[in-house]
CSV table of C-alpha atoms and ligand atoms in Angstrom, one decimal:
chain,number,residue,atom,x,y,z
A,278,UNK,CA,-15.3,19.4,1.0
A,279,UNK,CA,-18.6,17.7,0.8
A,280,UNK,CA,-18.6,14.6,-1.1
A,281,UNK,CA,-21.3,13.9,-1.9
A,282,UNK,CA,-22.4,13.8,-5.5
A,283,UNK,CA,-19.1,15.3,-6.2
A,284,UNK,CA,-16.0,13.8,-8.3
A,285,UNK,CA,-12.7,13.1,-7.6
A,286,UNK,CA,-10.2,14.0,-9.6
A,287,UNK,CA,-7.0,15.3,-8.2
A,288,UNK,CA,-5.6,16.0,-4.8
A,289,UNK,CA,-4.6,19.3,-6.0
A,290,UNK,CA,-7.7,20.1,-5.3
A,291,UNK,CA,-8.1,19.1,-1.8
A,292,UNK,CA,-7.2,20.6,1.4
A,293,UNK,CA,-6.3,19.1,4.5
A,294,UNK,CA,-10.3,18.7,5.8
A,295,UNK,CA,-10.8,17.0,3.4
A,296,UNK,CA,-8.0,14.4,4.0
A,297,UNK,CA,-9.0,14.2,7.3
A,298,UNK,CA,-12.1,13.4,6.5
A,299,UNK,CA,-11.1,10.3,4.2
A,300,UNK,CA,-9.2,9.1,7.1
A,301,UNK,CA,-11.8,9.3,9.6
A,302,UNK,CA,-14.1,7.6,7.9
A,303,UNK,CA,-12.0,4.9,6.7
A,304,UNK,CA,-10.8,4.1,10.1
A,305,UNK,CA,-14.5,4.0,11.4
A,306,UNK,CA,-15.4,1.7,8.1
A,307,UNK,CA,-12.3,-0.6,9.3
A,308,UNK,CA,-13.2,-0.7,12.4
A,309,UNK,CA,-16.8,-2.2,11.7
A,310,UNK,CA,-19.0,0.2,12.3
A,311,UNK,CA,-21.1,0.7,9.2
A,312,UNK,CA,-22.8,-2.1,7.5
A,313,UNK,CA,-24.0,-2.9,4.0
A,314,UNK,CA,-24.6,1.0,3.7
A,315,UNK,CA,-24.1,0.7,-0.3
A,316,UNK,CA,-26.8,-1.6,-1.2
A,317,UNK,CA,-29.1,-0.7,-4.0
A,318,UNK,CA,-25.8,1.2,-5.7
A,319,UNK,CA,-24.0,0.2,-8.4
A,320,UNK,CA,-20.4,0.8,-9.3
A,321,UNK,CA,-19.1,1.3,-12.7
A,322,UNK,CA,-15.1,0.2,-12.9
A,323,UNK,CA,-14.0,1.7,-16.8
A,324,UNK,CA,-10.1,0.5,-16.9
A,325,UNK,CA,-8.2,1.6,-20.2
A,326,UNK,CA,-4.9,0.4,-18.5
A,327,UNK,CA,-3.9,-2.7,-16.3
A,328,UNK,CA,-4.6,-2.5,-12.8
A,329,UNK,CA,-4.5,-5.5,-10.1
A,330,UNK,CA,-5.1,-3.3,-6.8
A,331,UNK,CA,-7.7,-0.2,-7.4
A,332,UNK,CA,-9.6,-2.2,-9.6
A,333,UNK,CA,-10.2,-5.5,-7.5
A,334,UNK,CA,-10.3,-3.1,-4.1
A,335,UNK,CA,-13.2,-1.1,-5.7
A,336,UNK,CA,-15.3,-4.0,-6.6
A,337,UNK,CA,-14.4,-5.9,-3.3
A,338,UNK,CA,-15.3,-2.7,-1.5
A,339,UNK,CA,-18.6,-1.9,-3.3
A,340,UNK,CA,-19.9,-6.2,-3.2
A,341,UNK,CA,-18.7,-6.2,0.6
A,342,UNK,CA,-20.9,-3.3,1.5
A,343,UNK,CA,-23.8,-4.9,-0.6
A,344,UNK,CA,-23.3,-2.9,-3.8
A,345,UNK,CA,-22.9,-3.9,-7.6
A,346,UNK,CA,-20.4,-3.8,-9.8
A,347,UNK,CA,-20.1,-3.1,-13.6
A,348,UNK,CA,-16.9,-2.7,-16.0
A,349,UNK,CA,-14.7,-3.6,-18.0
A,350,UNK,CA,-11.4,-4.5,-17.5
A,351,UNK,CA,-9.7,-3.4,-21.3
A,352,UNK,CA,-11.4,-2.6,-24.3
A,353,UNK,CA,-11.6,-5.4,-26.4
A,354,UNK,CA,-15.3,-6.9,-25.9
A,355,UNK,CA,-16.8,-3.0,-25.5
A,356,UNK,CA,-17.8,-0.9,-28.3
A,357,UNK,CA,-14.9,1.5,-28.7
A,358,UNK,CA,-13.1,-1.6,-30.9
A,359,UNK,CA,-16.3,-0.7,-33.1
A,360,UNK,CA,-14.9,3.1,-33.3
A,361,UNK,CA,-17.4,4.5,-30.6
A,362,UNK,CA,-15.7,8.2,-28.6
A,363,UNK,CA,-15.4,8.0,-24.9
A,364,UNK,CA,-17.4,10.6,-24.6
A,365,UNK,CA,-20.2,8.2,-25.9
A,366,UNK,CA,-19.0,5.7,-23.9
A,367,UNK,CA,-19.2,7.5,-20.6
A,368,UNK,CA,-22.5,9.1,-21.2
A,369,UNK,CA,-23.9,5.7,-21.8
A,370,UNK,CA,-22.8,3.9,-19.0
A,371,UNK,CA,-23.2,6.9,-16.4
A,372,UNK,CA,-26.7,5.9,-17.1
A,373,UNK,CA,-26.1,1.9,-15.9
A,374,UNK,CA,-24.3,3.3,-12.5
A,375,UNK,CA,-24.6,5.3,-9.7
A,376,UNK,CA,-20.8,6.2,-9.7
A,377,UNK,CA,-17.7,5.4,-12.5
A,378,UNK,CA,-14.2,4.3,-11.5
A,379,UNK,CA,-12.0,5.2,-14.2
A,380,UNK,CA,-8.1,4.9,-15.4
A,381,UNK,CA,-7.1,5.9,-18.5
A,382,UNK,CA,-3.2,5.9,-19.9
A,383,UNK,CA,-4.2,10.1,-21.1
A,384,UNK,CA,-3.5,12.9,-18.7
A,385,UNK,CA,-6.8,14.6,-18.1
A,386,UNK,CA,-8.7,11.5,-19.1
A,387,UNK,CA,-10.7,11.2,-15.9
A,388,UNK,CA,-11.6,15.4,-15.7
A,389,UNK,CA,-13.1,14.9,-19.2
A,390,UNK,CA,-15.0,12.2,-18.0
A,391,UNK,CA,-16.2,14.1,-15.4
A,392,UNK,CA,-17.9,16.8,-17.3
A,393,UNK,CA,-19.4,14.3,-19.5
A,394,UNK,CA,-20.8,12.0,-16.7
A,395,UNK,CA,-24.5,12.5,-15.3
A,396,UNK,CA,-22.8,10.7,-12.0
A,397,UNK,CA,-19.6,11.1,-10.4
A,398,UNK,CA,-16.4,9.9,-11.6
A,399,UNK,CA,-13.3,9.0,-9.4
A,400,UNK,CA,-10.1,9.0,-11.0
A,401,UNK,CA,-8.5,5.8,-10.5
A,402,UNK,CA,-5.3,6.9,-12.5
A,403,UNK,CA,-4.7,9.3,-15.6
A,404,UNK,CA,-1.8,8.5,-17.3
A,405,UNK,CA,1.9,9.9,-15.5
A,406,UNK,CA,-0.7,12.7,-13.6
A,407,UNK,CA,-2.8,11.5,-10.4
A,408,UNK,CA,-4.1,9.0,-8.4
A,409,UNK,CA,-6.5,10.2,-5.9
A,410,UNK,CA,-7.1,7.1,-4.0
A,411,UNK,CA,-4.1,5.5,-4.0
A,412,UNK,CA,-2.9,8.7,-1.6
A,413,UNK,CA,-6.1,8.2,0.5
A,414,UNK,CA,-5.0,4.7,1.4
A,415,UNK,CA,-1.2,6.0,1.8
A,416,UNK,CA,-2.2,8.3,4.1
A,417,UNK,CA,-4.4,6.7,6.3
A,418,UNK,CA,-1.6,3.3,6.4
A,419,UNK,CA,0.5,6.5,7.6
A,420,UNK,CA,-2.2,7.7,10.2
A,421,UNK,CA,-1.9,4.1,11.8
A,422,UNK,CA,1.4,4.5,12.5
A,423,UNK,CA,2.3,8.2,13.0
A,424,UNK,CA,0.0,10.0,15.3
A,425,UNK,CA,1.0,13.6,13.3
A,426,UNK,CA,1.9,13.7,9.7
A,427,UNK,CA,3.2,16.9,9.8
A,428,UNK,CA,6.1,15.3,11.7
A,429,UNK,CA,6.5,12.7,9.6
A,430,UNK,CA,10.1,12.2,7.1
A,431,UNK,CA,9.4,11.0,3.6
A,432,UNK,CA,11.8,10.2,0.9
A,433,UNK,CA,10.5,9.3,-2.0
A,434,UNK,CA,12.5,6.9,-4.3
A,435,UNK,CA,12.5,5.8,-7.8
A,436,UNK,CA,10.5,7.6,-10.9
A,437,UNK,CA,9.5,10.5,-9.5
A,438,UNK,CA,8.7,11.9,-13.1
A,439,UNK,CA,6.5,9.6,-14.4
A,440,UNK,CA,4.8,8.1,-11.2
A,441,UNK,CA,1.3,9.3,-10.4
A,442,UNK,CA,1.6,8.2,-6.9
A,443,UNK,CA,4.2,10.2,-6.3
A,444,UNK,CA,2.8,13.3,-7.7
A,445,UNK,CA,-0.5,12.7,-5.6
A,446,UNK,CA,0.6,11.9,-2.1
A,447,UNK,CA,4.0,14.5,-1.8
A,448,UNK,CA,0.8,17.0,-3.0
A,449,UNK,CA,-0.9,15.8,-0.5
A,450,UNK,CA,2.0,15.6,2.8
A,451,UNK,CA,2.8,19.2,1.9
A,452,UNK,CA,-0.5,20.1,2.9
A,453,UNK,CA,0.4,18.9,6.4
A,454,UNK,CA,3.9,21.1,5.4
A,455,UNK,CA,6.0,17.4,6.3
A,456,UNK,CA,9.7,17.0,5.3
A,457,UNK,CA,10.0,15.6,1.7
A,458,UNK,CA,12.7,13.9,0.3
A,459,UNK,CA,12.8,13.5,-3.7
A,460,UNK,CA,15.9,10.6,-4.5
A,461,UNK,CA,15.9,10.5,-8.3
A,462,UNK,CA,18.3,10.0,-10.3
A,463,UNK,CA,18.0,13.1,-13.4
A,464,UNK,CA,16.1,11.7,-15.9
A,465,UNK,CA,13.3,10.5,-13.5
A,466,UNK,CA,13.5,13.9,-11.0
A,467,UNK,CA,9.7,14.8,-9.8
A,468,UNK,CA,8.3,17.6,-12.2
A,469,UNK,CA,9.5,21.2,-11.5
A,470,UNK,CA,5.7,22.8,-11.1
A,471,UNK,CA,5.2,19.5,-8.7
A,472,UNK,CA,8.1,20.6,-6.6
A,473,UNK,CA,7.2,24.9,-6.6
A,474,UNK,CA,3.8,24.2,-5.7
A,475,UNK,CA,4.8,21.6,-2.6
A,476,UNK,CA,7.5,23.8,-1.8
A,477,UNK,CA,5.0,26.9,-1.8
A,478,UNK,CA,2.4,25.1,0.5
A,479,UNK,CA,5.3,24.7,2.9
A,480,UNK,CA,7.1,21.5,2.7
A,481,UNK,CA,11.0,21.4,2.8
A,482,UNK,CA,12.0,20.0,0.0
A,483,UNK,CA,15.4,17.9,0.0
A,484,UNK,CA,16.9,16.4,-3.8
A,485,UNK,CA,19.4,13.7,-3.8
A,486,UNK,CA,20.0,11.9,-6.8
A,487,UNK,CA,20.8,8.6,-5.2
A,488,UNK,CA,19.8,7.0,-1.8
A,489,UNK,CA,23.6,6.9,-0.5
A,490,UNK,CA,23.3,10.8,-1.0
A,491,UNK,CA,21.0,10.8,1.9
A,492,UNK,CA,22.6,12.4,5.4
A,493,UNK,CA,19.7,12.5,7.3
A,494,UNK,CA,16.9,10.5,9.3
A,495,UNK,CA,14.0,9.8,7.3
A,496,UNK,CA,11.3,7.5,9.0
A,497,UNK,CA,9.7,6.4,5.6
A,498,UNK,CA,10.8,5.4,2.2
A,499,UNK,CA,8.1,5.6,-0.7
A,500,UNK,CA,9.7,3.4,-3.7
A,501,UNK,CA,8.4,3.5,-6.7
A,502,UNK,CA,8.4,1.1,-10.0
A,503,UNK,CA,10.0,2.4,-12.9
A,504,UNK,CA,7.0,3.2,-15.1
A,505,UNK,CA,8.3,1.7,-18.3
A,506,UNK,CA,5.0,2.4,-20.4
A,507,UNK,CA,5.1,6.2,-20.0
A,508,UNK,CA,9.1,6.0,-22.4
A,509,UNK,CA,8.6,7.2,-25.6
A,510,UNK,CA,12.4,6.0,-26.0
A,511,UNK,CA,12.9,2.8,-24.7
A,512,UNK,CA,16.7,3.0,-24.8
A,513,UNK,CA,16.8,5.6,-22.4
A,514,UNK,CA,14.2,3.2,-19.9
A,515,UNK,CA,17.0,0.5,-20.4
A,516,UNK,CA,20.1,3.0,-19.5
A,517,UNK,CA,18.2,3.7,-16.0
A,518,UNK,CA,16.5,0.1,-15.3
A,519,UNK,CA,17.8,-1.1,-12.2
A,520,UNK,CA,19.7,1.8,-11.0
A,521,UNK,CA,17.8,1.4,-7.2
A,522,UNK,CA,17.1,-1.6,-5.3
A,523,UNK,CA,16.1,-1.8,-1.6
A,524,UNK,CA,17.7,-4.7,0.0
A,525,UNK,CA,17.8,-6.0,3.6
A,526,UNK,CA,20.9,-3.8,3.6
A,527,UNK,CA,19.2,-0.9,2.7
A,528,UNK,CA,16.9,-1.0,5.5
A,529,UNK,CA,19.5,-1.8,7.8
A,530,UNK,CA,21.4,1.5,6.7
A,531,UNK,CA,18.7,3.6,6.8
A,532,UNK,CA,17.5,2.7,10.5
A,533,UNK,CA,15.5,-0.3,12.5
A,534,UNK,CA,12.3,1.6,12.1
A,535,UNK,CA,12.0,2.9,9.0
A,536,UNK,CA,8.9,2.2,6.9
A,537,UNK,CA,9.2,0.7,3.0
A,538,UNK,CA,6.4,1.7,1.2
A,539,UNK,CA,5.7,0.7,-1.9
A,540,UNK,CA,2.2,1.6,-4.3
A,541,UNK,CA,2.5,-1.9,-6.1
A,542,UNK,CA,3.2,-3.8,-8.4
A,543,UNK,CA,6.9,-3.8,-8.0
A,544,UNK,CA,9.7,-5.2,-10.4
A,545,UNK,CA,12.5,-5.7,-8.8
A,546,UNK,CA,13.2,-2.3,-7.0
A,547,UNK,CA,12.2,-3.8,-3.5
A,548,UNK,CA,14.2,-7.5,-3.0
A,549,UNK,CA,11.3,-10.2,-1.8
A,550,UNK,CA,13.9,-10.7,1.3
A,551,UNK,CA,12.2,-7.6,2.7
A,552,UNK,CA,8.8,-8.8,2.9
A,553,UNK,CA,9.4,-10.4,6.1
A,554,UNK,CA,10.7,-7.5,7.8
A,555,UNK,CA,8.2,-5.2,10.1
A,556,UNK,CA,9.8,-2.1,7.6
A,557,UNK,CA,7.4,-3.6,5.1
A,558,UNK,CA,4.0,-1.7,5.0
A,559,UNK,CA,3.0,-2.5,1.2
A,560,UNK,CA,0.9,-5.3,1.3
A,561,UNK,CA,-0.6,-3.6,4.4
A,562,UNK,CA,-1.3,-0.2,2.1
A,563,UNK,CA,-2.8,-2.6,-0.3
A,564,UNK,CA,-5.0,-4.8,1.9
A,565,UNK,CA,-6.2,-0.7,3.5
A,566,UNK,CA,-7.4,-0.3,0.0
A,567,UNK,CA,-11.0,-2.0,0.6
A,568,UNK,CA,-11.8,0.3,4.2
A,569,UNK,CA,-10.7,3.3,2.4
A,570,UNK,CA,-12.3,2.5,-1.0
A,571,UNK,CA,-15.1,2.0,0.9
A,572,UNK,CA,-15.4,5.5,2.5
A,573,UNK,CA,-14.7,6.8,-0.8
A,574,UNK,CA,-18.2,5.6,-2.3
A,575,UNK,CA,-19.7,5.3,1.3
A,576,UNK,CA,-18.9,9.4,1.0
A,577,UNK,CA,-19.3,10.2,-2.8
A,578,UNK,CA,-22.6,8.2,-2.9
A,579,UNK,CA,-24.2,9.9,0.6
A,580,UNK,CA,-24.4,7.1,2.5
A,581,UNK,CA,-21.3,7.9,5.1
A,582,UNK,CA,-21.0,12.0,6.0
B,1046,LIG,N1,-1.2,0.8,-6.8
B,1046,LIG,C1,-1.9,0.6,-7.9
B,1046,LIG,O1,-2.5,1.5,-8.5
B,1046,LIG,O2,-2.0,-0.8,-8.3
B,1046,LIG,P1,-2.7,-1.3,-9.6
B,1046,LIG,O3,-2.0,-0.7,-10.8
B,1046,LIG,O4,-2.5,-2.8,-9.5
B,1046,LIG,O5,-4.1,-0.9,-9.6
């Protein structure tokens, strides 16, 4: 896939060139060999929803590299409180920008934006569906550690249903046809068209509903936040709060070198005691948000190939 000028929307529509690609470059921007190569660009940052992470990385990564940033950050002091579409919106401000960073709490949000846009749009979250970048920077924290990813034993833990992160990056290790683990318990199992289509490009898929379940070796564990927003019935978010928690324990039973993962933010599904150990890659995945967010534009904007 060429990049440049192009959007990005789902990982479902990548192949494993393309991920390659994102890695390479983001391990050449991390190790300091491009400079300021997005000056004179500016970067648009539309968040609907609350974000910490993908919204600070972007505008970190774009000012580091000697770009602008634009946004907003909710919709209170923008127009649309006045009644105006998104569609309005985004043609309007794809005219301030060189490139627009959207998440929106609606499924398909960010493709919409995409046709409407004069520049390209990255996806940085649609509601319960994707999130592209998120599984660049998951990948390439893997790609520091694991010299193949094919070989490499994931198990995925915690809301599987609603979590876009999830849905992105087990798309995208099935492309590399690794070993998948989905530990859910029912109500939060990964969606069945999810699980055909990784199964299809070749991934073994394994489904436990709980992580005692689990008889064999995994070398990672991707937890995941119960995503109490996407419940329409909130009683049914309270009968499953809680039901995981990785301990110091946990990471004890599951082996001295597994790797905890995490997306962020987290509740209270990974205990703070396990911050200290080496297991602990999420603050790592998060801080690996600025190289890679910076290949991202460096590529989408033509200034990396
Ligand atoms: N991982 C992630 O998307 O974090 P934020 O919601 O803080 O952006």
């Amino acid at each position: 896939m060429d990049f440049a000028g192009k959007s990005i929307i789902s990982i479902r529509e990548m192949d494993k060139n393309s991920l390659l690609k994102i890695i390479e470059t983001s391990n050449r921007v991390k190790n300091g060999e491009y400079k300021n190569f997005l000056t004179g660009k500016v970067l648009a940052t539309l968040f609907f929803e609350p974000s910490t992470r993908t919204r600070l990385s972007f505008e970190s990564a774009m000012r580091y590299m000697g770009g602008g940033v634009i946004g907003f950050s909710g919709t209170e002091y923008t127009s649309i409180k006045k009644g105006e579409t998104l569609q309005d919106t985004i043609m309007t401000v794809s005219g301030y920008c060189n490139v627009i960073v959207m998440r929106h709490p609606v499924e398909g949000t960010a493709r919409l934006a995409s046709e409407i846009a004069i520049v390209p749009v990255i996806n940085a979250g649609d509601g319960a569906n994707q999130h592209p970048t998120q599984t660049f920077l998951d990948l390439f924290t893997l790609s520091e550690l694991f010299a193949n990813l094919s070989d490499v034993r994931v198990g995925f833990l915690g809301d599987l249903k609603y979590g876009r992160t999830v849905h992105s990056l087990a798309y995208a290790l099935s492309l590399y046809q690794s070993p998948l683990w989905f530990i859910a318990p029912d109500l939060l199992r990964m969606p069945e068209y999810l699980t055909q289509e990784i199964k299809e490009n070749g991934s073994r898929v394994h489904e436990v509903d709980d992580l005692e379940r689990l008889e064999e070796h995994i070398d990672v564990l991707y937890v995941t936040r119960i995503q109490k927003e996407r419940f329409g019935d909130m009683q049914e978010y309270e009968r499953i709060a809680g039901c995981y928690r990785v301990t110091k324990k946990v990471v004890d039973m599951l082996g001295k070198d597994i790797k905890i993962m995490h997306p962020l933010p987290r509740v209270d599904e990974i205990a703070q005691e396990v911050d200290e150990l080496e297991n602990a890659l999420y603050f790592r995945q998060a801080h690996n948000g600025i190289p890679v967010r910076q290949a991202v534009l460096g590529l989408v904007l033509g200034r990396l190939d």
